[in-house]
Amino acid sequence: THCIQQELDLKSARDNNVAMQESHSLELQELNGKFNEEISQLKDETHNMQKSHVVELQGFNEKFAEEKTQLQDEAQTMRSDYENKLEDLTNNFNTRTEAAVSKYNNEIEELQTEHSTSMINLQGLLD
């Protein structure tokens, strides 16, 4: 009977061992399933974040391009305004200079005419 009891104990221990192995195997499968789900979820979240960042980056690039174009347009307008003002100043200077030269030449001519007339009168008096 002692041998039979040992065999029963041994069989019971084996059965318990098999049950524990099956239980551990099921737990391991469950953990692997959860792990794979989490990995899949993380991949999805990472992919969505990357798409979101790409869209955000495209938005920033578009805004940068718009601002760059706007600054270039403003610089061109300022350059054009500067060139127009410079042209106006140059024309104004040239006009004023020409007027002053013309006035000076007219005054010289008038003085020469007066001088010639005076000399003719003086010559007439002397004769």
mmCIF file of C-alpha atoms in Angstrom:
data_model
loop_
_atom_site.group_PDB
_atom_site.id
_atom_site.type_symbol
_atom_site.label_atom_id
_atom_site.label_comp_id
_atom_site.label_asym_id
_atom_site.label_seq_id
_atom_site.Cartn_x
_atom_site.Cartn_y
_atom_site.Cartn_z
ATOM 1 C CA THR A 1 0.000 0.000 0.000
ATOM 2 C CA HIS A 2 2.896 2.259 0.689
ATOM 3 C CA CYS A 3 4.055 1.827 -2.936
ATOM 4 C CA ILE A 4 0.589 2.471 -4.242
ATOM 5 C CA GLN A 5 0.413 5.660 -2.209
ATOM 6 C CA GLN A 6 3.787 6.775 -3.574
ATOM 7 C CA GLU A 7 2.622 6.053 -7.109
ATOM 8 C CA LEU A 8 -0.579 8.024 -6.479
ATOM 9 C CA ASP A 9 1.423 10.911 -4.985
ATOM 10 C CA LEU A 10 3.795 10.797 -7.955
ATOM 11 C CA LYS A 11 0.869 10.707 -10.402
ATOM 12 C CA SER A 12 -0.772 13.595 -8.543
ATOM 13 C CA ALA A 13 2.478 15.585 -8.627
ATOM 14 C CA ARG A 14 2.815 14.933 -12.380
ATOM 15 C CA ASP A 15 -0.787 15.960 -12.950
ATOM 16 C CA ASN A 16 -0.207 19.146 -10.914
ATOM 17 C CA ASN A 17 2.995 19.831 -12.889
ATOM 18 C CA VAL A 18 1.165 19.345 -16.218
ATOM 19 C CA ALA A 19 -1.686 21.578 -15.010
ATOM 20 C CA MET A 20 0.815 24.260 -13.899
ATOM 21 C CA GLN A 21 2.639 24.051 -17.242
ATOM 22 C CA GLU A 22 -0.660 24.394 -19.106
ATOM 23 C CA SER A 23 -1.636 27.294 -16.815
ATOM 24 C CA HIS A 24 1.738 28.992 -17.351
ATOM 25 C CA SER A 25 1.449 28.383 -21.076
ATOM 26 C CA LEU A 26 -1.993 30.013 -21.123
ATOM 27 C CA GLU A 27 -0.710 32.955 -19.021
ATOM 28 C CA LEU A 28 2.255 33.315 -21.347
ATOM 29 C CA GLN A 29 -0.014 33.249 -24.410
ATOM 30 C CA GLU A 30 -2.272 35.843 -22.764
ATOM 31 C CA LEU A 31 0.721 38.054 -21.901
ATOM 32 C CA ASN A 32 2.092 37.675 -25.435
ATOM 33 C CA GLY A 33 -1.318 38.624 -26.819
ATOM 34 C CA LYS A 34 -1.495 41.719 -24.601
ATOM 35 C CA PHE A 35 2.097 42.619 -25.480
ATOM 36 C CA ASN A 36 1.385 42.260 -29.215
ATOM 37 C CA GLU A 37 -1.772 44.390 -28.842
ATOM 38 C CA GLU A 38 0.207 47.108 -27.031
ATOM 39 C CA ILE A 39 2.974 46.979 -29.654
ATOM 40 C CA SER A 40 0.371 47.271 -32.406
ATOM 41 C CA GLN A 41 -1.315 50.159 -30.594
ATOM 42 C CA LEU A 42 2.047 51.922 -30.109
ATOM 43 C CA LYS A 43 2.852 51.445 -33.798
ATOM 44 C CA ASP A 44 -0.535 52.933 -34.733
ATOM 45 C CA GLU A 45 -0.053 55.868 -32.348
ATOM 46 C CA THR A 46 3.489 56.447 -33.637
ATOM 47 C CA HIS A 47 2.258 56.318 -37.238
ATOM 48 C CA ASN A 48 -0.553 58.773 -36.451
ATOM 49 C CA MET A 49 1.889 61.102 -34.656
ATOM 50 C CA GLN A 50 4.246 60.973 -37.637
ATOM 51 C CA LYS A 51 1.388 61.798 -40.033
ATOM 52 C CA SER A 52 0.302 64.619 -37.735
ATOM 53 C CA HIS A 53 3.852 65.971 -37.543
ATOM 54 C CA VAL A 54 4.224 65.786 -41.320
ATOM 55 C CA VAL A 55 0.990 67.749 -41.756
ATOM 56 C CA GLU A 56 2.106 70.253 -39.099
ATOM 57 C CA LEU A 57 5.510 70.612 -40.750
ATOM 58 C CA GLN A 58 3.886 71.146 -44.149
ATOM 59 C CA GLY A 59 1.764 73.868 -42.564
ATOM 60 C CA PHE A 60 4.857 75.552 -41.135
ATOM 61 C CA ASN A 61 6.631 75.285 -44.499
ATOM 62 C CA GLU A 62 3.647 76.828 -46.292
ATOM 63 C CA LYS A 63 3.429 79.644 -43.740
ATOM 64 C CA PHE A 64 7.189 80.247 -44.022
ATOM 65 C CA ALA A 65 6.939 80.354 -47.823
ATOM 66 C CA GLU A 66 4.021 82.820 -47.615
ATOM 67 C CA GLU A 67 5.902 85.068 -45.192
ATOM 68 C CA LYS A 68 9.057 84.858 -47.319
ATOM 69 C CA THR A 69 7.063 85.876 -50.408
ATOM 70 C CA GLN A 70 5.412 88.693 -48.463
ATOM 71 C CA LEU A 71 8.799 89.967 -47.255
ATOM 72 C CA GLN A 72 10.197 89.779 -50.792
ATOM 73 C CA ASP A 73 7.187 91.740 -52.077
ATOM 74 C CA GLU A 74 7.614 94.347 -49.322
ATOM 75 C CA ALA A 75 11.343 94.625 -50.076
ATOM 76 C CA GLN A 76 10.581 95.074 -53.790
ATOM 77 C CA THR A 77 7.993 97.757 -52.987
ATOM 78 C CA MET A 78 10.458 99.565 -50.707
ATOM 79 C CA ARG A 79 13.183 99.318 -53.379
ATOM 80 C CA SER A 80 10.785 100.687 -55.997
ATOM 81 C CA ASP A 81 9.699 103.526 -53.677
ATOM 82 C CA TYR A 82 13.349 104.349 -52.970
ATOM 83 C CA GLU A 83 14.203 104.373 -56.699
ATOM 84 C CA ASN A 84 11.199 106.616 -57.434
ATOM 85 C CA LYS A 85 12.137 109.056 -54.660
ATOM 86 C CA LEU A 86 15.737 109.081 -55.822
ATOM 87 C CA GLU A 87 14.580 109.776 -59.380
ATOM 88 C CA ASP A 88 12.298 112.571 -58.129
ATOM 89 C CA LEU A 89 15.158 114.116 -56.122
ATOM 90 C CA THR A 90 17.509 113.848 -59.099
ATOM 91 C CA ASN A 91 14.931 115.408 -61.428
ATOM 92 C CA ASN A 92 14.211 118.140 -58.875
ATOM 93 C CA PHE A 93 17.934 118.827 -58.466
ATOM 94 C CA ASN A 94 18.472 118.891 -62.236
ATOM 95 C CA THR A 95 15.465 121.162 -62.790
ATOM 96 C CA ARG A 96 16.575 123.558 -60.065
ATOM 97 C CA THR A 97 20.170 123.519 -61.324
ATOM 98 C CA GLU A 98 19.056 124.175 -64.912
ATOM 99 C CA ALA A 99 16.799 127.007 -63.707
ATOM 100 C CA ALA A 100 19.647 128.558 -61.704
ATOM 101 C CA VAL A 101 22.069 128.255 -64.654
ATOM 102 C CA SER A 102 19.469 129.750 -67.002
ATOM 103 C CA LYS A 103 18.789 132.625 -64.585
ATOM 104 C CA TYR A 104 22.529 133.234 -64.208
ATOM 105 C CA ASN A 105 23.038 133.205 -67.995
ATOM 106 C CA ASN A 106 20.081 135.603 -68.461
ATOM 107 C CA GLU A 107 21.497 137.984 -65.830
ATOM 108 C CA ILE A 108 24.957 137.849 -67.464
ATOM 109 C CA GLU A 109 23.378 138.511 -70.842
ATOM 110 C CA GLU A 110 21.378 141.433 -69.424
ATOM 111 C CA LEU A 111 24.523 142.854 -67.796
ATOM 112 C CA GLN A 112 26.467 142.463 -71.036
ATOM 113 C CA THR A 113 23.630 144.122 -72.966
ATOM 114 C CA GLU A 114 23.492 146.992 -70.422
ATOM 115 C CA HIS A 115 27.272 147.294 -70.573
ATOM 116 C CA SER A 116 27.251 147.372 -74.389
ATOM 117 C CA THR A 117 24.464 149.966 -74.395
ATOM 118 C CA SER A 118 26.352 152.052 -71.839
ATOM 119 C CA MET A 119 29.534 151.826 -73.899
ATOM 120 C CA ILE A 120 27.652 152.828 -77.063
ATOM 121 C CA ASN A 121 26.108 155.803 -75.203
ATOM 122 C CA LEU A 122 29.464 156.753 -73.763
ATOM 123 C CA GLN A 123 31.063 156.497 -77.211
ATOM 124 C CA GLY A 124 28.253 158.683 -78.563
ATOM 125 C CA LEU A 125 28.962 161.270 -75.889
ATOM 126 C CA LEU A 126 32.625 161.201 -76.597
ATOM 127 C CA ASP A 127 32.129 161.703 -80.320
#
